[in-house]
Tab-separated table of C-alpha atoms and ligand atoms in Angstrom:
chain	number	residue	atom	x	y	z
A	1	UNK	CA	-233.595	-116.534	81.908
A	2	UNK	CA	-230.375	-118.380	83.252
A	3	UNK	CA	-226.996	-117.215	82.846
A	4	UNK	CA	-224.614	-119.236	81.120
A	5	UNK	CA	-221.272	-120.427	82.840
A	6	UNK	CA	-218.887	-121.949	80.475
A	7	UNK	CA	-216.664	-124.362	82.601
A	8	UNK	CA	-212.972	-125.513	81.702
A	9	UNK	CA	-212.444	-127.341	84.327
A	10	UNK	CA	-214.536	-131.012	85.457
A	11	UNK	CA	-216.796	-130.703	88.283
A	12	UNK	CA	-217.749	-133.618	90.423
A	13	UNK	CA	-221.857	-134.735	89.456
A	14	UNK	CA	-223.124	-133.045	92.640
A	15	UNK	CA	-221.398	-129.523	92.198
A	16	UNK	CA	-222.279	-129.875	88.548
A	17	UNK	CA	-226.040	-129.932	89.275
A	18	UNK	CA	-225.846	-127.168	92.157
A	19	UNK	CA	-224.394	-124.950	89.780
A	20	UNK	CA	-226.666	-126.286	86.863
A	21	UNK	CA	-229.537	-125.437	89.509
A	22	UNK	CA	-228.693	-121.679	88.891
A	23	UNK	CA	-226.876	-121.143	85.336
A	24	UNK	CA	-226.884	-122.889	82.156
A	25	UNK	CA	-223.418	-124.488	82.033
A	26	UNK	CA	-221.468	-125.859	79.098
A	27	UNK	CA	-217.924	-127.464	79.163
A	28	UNK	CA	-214.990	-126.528	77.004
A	29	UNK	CA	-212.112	-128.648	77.029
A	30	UNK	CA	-209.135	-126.790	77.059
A	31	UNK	CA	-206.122	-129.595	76.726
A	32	UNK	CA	-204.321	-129.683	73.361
A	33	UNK	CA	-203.532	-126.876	70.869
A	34	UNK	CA	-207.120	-126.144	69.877
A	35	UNK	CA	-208.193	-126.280	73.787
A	36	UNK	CA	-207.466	-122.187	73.944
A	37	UNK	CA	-209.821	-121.615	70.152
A	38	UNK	CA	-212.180	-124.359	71.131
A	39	UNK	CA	-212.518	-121.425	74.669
A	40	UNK	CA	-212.392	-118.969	72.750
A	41	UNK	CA	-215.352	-119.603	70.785
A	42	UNK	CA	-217.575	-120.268	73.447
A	43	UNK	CA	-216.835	-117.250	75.455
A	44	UNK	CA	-219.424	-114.944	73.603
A	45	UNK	CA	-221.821	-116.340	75.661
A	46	UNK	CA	-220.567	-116.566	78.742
A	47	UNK	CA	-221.463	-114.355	81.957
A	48	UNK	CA	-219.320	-116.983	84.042
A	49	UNK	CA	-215.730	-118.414	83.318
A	50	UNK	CA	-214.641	-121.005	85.774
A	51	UNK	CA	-211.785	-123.371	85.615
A	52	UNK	CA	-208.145	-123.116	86.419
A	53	UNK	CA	-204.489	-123.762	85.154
A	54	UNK	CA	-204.888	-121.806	82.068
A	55	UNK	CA	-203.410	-118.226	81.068
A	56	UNK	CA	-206.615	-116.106	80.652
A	57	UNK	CA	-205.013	-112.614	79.017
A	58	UNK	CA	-207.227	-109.565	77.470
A	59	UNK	CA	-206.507	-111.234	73.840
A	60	UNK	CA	-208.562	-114.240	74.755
A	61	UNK	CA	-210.744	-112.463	76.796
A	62	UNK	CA	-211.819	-109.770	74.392
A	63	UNK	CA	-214.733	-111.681	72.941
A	64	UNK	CA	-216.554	-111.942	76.321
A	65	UNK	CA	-218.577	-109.410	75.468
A	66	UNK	CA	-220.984	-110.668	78.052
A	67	UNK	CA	-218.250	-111.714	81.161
A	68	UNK	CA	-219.692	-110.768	84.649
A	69	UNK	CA	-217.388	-113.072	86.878
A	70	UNK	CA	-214.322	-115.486	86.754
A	71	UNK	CA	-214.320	-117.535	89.305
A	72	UNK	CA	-210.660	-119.471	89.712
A	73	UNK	CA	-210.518	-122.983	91.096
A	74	UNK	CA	-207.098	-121.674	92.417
A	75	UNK	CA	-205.544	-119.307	95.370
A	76	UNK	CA	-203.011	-117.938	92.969
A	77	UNK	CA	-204.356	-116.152	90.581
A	78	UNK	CA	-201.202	-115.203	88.671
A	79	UNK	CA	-203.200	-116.537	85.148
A	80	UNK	CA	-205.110	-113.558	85.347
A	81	UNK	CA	-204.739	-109.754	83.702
A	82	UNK	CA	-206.054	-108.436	87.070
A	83	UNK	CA	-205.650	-104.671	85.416
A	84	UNK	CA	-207.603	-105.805	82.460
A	85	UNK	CA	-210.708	-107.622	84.591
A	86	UNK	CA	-211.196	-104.205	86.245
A	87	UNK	CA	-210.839	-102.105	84.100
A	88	UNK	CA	-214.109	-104.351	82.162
A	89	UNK	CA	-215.616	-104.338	85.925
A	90	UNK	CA	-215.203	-108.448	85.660
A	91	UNK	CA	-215.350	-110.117	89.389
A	92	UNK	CA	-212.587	-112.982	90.075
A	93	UNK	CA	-212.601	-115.012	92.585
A	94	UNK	CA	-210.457	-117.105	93.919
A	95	UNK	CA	-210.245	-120.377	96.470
A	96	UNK	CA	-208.100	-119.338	99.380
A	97	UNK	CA	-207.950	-120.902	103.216
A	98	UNK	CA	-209.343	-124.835	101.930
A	99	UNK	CA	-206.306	-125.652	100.383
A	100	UNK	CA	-203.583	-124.312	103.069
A	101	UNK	CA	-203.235	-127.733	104.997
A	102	UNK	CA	-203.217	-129.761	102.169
A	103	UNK	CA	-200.433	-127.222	100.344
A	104	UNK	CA	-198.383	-127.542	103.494
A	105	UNK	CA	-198.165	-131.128	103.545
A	106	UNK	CA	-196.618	-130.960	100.298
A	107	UNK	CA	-194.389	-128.445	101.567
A	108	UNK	CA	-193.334	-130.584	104.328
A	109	UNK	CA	-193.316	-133.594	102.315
A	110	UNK	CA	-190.691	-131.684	99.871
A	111	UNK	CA	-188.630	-130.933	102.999
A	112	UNK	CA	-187.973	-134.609	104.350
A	113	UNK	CA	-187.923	-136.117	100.681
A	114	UNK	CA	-184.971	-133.833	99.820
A	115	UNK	CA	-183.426	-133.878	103.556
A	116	UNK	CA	-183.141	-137.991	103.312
A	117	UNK	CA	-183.179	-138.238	99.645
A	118	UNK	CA	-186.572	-140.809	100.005
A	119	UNK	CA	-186.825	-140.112	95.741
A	120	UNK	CA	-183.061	-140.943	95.153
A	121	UNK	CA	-183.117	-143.880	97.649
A	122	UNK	CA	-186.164	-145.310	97.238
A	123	UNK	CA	-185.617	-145.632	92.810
A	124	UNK	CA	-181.829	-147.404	94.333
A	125	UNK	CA	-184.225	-149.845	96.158
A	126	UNK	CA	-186.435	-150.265	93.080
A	127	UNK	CA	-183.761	-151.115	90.516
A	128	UNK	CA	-182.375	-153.943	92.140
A	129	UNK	CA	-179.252	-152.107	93.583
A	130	UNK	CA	-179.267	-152.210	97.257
A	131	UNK	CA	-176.908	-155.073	97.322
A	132	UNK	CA	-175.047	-154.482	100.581
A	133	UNK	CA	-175.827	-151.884	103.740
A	134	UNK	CA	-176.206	-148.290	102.433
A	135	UNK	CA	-173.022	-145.829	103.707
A	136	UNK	CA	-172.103	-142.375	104.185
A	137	UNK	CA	-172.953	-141.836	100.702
A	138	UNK	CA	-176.076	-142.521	101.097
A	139	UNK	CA	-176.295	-140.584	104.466
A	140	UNK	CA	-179.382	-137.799	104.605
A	141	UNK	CA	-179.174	-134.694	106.388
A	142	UNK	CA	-181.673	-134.385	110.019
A	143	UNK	CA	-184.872	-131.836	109.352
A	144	UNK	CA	-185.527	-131.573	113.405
A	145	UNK	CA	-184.162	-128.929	115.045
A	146	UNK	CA	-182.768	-127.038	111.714
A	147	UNK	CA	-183.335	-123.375	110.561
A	148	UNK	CA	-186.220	-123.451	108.300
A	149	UNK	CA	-186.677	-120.016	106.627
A	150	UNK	CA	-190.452	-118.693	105.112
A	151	UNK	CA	-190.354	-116.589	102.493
A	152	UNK	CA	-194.152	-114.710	102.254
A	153	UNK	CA	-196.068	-115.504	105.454
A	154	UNK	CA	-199.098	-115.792	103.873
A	155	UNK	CA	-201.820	-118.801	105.091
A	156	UNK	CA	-199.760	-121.505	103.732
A	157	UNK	CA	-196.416	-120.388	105.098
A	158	UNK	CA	-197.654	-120.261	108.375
A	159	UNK	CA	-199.179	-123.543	108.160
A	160	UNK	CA	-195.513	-124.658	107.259
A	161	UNK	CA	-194.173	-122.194	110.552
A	162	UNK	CA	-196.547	-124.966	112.751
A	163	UNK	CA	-195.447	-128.076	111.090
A	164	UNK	CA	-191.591	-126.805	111.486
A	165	UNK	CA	-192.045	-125.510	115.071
A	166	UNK	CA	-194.488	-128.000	116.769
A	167	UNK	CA	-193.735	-131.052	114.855
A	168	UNK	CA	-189.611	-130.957	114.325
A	169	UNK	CA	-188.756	-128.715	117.009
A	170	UNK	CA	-187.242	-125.893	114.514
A	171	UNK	CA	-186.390	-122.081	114.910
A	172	UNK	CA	-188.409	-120.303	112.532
A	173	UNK	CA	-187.074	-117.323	110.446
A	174	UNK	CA	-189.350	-115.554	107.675
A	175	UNK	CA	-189.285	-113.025	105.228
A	176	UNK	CA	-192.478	-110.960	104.455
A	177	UNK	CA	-193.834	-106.813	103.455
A	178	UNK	CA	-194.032	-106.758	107.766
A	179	UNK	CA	-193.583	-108.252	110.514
A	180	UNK	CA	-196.113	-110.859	111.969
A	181	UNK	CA	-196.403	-110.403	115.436
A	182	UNK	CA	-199.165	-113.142	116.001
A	183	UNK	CA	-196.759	-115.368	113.568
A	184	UNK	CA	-193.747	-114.391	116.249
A	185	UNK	CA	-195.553	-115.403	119.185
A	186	UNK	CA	-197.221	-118.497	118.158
A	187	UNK	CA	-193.833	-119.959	116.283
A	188	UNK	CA	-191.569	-117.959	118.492
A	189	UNK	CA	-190.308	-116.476	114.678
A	190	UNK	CA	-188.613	-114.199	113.568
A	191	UNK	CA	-188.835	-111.592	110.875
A	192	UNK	CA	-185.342	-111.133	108.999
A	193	UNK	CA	-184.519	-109.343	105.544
A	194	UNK	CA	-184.411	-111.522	102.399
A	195	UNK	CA	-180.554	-111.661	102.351
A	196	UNK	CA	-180.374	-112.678	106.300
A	197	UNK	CA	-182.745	-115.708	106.081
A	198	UNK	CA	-181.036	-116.542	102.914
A	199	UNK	CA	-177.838	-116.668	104.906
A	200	UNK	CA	-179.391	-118.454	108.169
A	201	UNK	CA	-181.482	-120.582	106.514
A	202	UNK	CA	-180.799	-124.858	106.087
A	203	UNK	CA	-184.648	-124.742	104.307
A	204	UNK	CA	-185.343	-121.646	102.176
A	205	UNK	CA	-189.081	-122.431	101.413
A	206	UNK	CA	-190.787	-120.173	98.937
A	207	UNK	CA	-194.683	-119.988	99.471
A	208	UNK	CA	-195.307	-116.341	98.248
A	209	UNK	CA	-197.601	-115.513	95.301
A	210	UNK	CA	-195.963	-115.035	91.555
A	211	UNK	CA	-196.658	-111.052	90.915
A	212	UNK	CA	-194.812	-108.426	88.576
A	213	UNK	CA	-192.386	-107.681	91.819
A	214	UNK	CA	-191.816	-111.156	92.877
A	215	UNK	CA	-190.917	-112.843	89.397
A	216	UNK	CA	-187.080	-113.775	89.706
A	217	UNK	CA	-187.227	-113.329	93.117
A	218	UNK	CA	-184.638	-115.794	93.641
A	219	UNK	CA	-181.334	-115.933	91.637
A	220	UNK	CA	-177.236	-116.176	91.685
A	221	UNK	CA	-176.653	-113.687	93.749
A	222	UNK	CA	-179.842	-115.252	96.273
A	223	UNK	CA	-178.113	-118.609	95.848
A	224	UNK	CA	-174.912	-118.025	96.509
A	225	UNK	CA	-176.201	-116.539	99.998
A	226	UNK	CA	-177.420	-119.498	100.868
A	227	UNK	CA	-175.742	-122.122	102.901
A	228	UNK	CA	-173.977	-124.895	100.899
A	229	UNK	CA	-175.805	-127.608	103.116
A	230	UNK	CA	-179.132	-125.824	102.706
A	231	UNK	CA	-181.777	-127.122	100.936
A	232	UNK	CA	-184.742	-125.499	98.518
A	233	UNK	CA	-188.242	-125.860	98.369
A	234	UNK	CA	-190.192	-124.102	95.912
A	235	UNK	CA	-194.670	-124.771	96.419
A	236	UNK	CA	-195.255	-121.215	95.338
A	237	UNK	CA	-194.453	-120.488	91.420
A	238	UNK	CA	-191.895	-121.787	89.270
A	239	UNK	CA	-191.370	-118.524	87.517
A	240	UNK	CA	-190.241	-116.502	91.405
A	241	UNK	CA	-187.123	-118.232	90.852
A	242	UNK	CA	-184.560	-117.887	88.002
A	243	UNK	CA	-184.565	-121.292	87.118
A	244	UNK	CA	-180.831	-121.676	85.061
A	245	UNK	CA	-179.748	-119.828	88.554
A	246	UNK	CA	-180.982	-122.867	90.357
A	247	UNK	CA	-179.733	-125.444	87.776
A	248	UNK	CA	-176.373	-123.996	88.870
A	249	UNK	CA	-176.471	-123.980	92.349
A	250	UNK	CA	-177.171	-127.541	92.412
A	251	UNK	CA	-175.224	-128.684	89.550
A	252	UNK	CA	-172.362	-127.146	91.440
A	253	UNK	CA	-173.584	-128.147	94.501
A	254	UNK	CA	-173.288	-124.595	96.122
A	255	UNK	CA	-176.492	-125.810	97.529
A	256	UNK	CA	-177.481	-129.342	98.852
A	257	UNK	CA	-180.653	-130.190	97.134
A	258	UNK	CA	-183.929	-128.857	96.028
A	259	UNK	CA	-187.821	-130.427	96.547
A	260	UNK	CA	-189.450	-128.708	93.876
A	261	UNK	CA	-193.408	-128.451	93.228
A	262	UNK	CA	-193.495	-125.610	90.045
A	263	UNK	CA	-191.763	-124.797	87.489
A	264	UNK	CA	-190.839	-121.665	84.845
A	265	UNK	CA	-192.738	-123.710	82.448
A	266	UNK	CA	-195.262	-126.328	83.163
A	267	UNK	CA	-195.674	-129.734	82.241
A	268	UNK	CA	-191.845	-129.229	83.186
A	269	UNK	CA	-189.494	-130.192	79.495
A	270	UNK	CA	-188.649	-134.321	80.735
A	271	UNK	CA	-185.305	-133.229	79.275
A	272	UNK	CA	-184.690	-130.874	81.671
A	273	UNK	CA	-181.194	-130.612	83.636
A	274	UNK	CA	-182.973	-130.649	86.563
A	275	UNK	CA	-184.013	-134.334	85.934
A	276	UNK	CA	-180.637	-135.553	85.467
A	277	UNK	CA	-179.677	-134.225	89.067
A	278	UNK	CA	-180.399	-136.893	91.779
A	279	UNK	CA	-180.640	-134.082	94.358
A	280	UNK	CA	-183.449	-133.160	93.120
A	281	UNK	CA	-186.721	-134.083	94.033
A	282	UNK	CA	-189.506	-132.967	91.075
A	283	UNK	CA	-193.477	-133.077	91.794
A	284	UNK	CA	-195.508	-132.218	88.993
A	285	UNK	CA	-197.593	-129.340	90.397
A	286	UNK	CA	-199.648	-131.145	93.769
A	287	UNK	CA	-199.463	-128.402	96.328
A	288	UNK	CA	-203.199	-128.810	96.489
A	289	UNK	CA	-204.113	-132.251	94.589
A	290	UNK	CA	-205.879	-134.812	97.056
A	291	UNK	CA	-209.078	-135.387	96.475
A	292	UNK	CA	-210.580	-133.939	99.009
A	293	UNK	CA	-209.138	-130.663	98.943
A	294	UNK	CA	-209.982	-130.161	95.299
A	295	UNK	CA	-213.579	-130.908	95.777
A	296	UNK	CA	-213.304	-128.626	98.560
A	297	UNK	CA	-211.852	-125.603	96.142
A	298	UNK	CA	-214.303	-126.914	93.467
A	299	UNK	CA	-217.273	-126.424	96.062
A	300	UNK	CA	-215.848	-122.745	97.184
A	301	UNK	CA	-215.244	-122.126	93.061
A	302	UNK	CA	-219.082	-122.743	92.278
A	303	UNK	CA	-220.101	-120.860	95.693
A	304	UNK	CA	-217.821	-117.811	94.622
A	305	UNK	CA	-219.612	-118.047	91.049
A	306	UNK	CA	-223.124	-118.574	92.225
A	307	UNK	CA	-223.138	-115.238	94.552
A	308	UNK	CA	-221.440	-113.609	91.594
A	309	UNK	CA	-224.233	-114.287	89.020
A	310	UNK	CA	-226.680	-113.171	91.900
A	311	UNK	CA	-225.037	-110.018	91.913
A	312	UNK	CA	-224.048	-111.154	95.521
A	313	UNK	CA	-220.359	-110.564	97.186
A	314	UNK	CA	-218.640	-113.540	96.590
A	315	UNK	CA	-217.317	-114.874	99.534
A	316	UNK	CA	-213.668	-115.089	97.878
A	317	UNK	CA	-213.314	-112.153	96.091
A	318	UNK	CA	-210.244	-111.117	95.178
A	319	UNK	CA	-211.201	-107.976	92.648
B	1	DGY	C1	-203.204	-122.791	93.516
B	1	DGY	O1	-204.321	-122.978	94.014
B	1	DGY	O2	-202.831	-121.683	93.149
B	1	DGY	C2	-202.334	-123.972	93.380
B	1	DGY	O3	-201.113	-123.699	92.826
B	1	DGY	C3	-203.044	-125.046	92.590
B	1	DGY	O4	-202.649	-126.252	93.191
């Protein structure tokens, strides 16, 4: 008999019937306040969870009686009680290496959009108010040939080392557990402590994964390292910063201006102070959202599940 996969996440028609082809799947949707009970229900019989974007904890878990494998349309895999899976022997997977590119673009994209205030600019241009030649005021800062500093030089921090070095000409400095000599050749980079590329830094980009030691990784005391012409870019997690820490810094402008991807709490509040700042440039979570690249993580999500229920190695496992 086929296993049953219980899906909260859409999958394009053809992945649907490849994984169809192997398990019986039904799909839960999980948006609005019953989405988590309407999951909950239908987890009994499941032997397969995949999906993304939702907090799966032991509470919500504890009536999988049957759960053999999550498989996360995701890299991060932060919405997981990792200690929990194992200790109920539970594979998850996740969808590393098919989203790097795409997640660096965004990156990048974040960079210039802050450095020449495109957001700020462009809504001037929109509302009818660029009535004479634009001034000083208006005046961005250069990205070529400025410090950009990596913390965690993971895939996709590396992928931003290339853009930086090959396409803008820029030293590269990173923070990471160790040095990366391969990183260090190819980028001509270097590996400084946290406080040093804080210091050095005119783009502090964060790519590096939310866990128990990195949440708050960034605060007041981090900020006020910083440069006061530097700029922030956050693709990784909102919750690695200290978020009222970063309100200040660019309230007060102790720092320039921030391109920001995530959030401490996502959909981020519309009333939130960093909305009213115009050197701020919000995205509402797209590190990886083109189409193509979330097909791509769909495909390696189903793959990952399918040698899972086969009692295969999936190739993305992360547990
Ligand atoms: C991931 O894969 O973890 C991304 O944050 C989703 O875009």
């Amino acid at each position: 008999m086929k296993k049953h996969v219980v899906l909260y996440k859409k999958l394009s028609p053809e992945l649907l019937a490849r994984l169809q082809a192997e398990a019986q799947v039904t799909f839960v949707d999980t948006t609005g306040p019953e989405g988590r009970e309407r999951l909950r229900q239908a987890l009994p019989q499941a032997h397969g969870l995949l999906g993304a974007s939702l907090k799966l904890d032991a509470n919500l878990l504890a009536g999988a009686s049957q759960l053999q494998a999550v498989s996360s349309v995701s890299v991060g895999v932060d919405n997981y009680d990792l200690a929990y899976l194992k200790q109920r022997g539970i594979v998850l997977t996740n969808t590393p290496d098919v989203l790097t590119q795409t997640t660096a673009d965004t990156g990048f994209a974040l960079v210039l959009a802050a450095a020449r205030r495109v957001v700020e600019l462009a809504t001037l241009v929109r509302n009818g108010e660029w009535t004479k030649n634009i001034g000083p005021a208006q005046f961005g800062t250069d990205v070529h040939g400025k410090t950009l500093g990596i913390i965690g030089m993971g895939r996709i921090g590396e992928a931003l080392a290339q853009r930086g070095h090959f396409g803008f000409d820029m030293p590269i400095i990173y923070n990471s557990h160790s040095p990366k000599p391969a990183v260090d050749q190819r980028f001509n980079a270097r590996h400084v402590s946290l406080d040093s590329l804080l210091q050095q830094a005119d783009f502090v980009c964060l790519t590096l994964p939310l866990t128990a030691e990195t949440e708050k990784l960034i605060g007041a005391r981090q900020f006020a390292l910083m440069r006061p012409g530097s700029i922030f870019i956050n693709i990784s997690r909102g919750k690695v910063v200290d978020e009222a820490a970063l309100i200040n810094a660019l309230q007060s402008r102790q720092i320039r201006a921030a391109g920001l991807d995530v959030f401490e709490r996502e959909p981020l509040d519309p009333h939130s102070p960093l909305l009213q700042l115009d050197n701020v440039v919000a995205t509402p979570h797209i590190g990886s959202a083109t189409e193509e690249t979330r097909e791509a993580m769909a495909r390696c999500a189903v793959d990952n599940m399918i040698a899972a229920l086969r009692g295969e190695t999936p190739p993305n496992r992360v547990q």
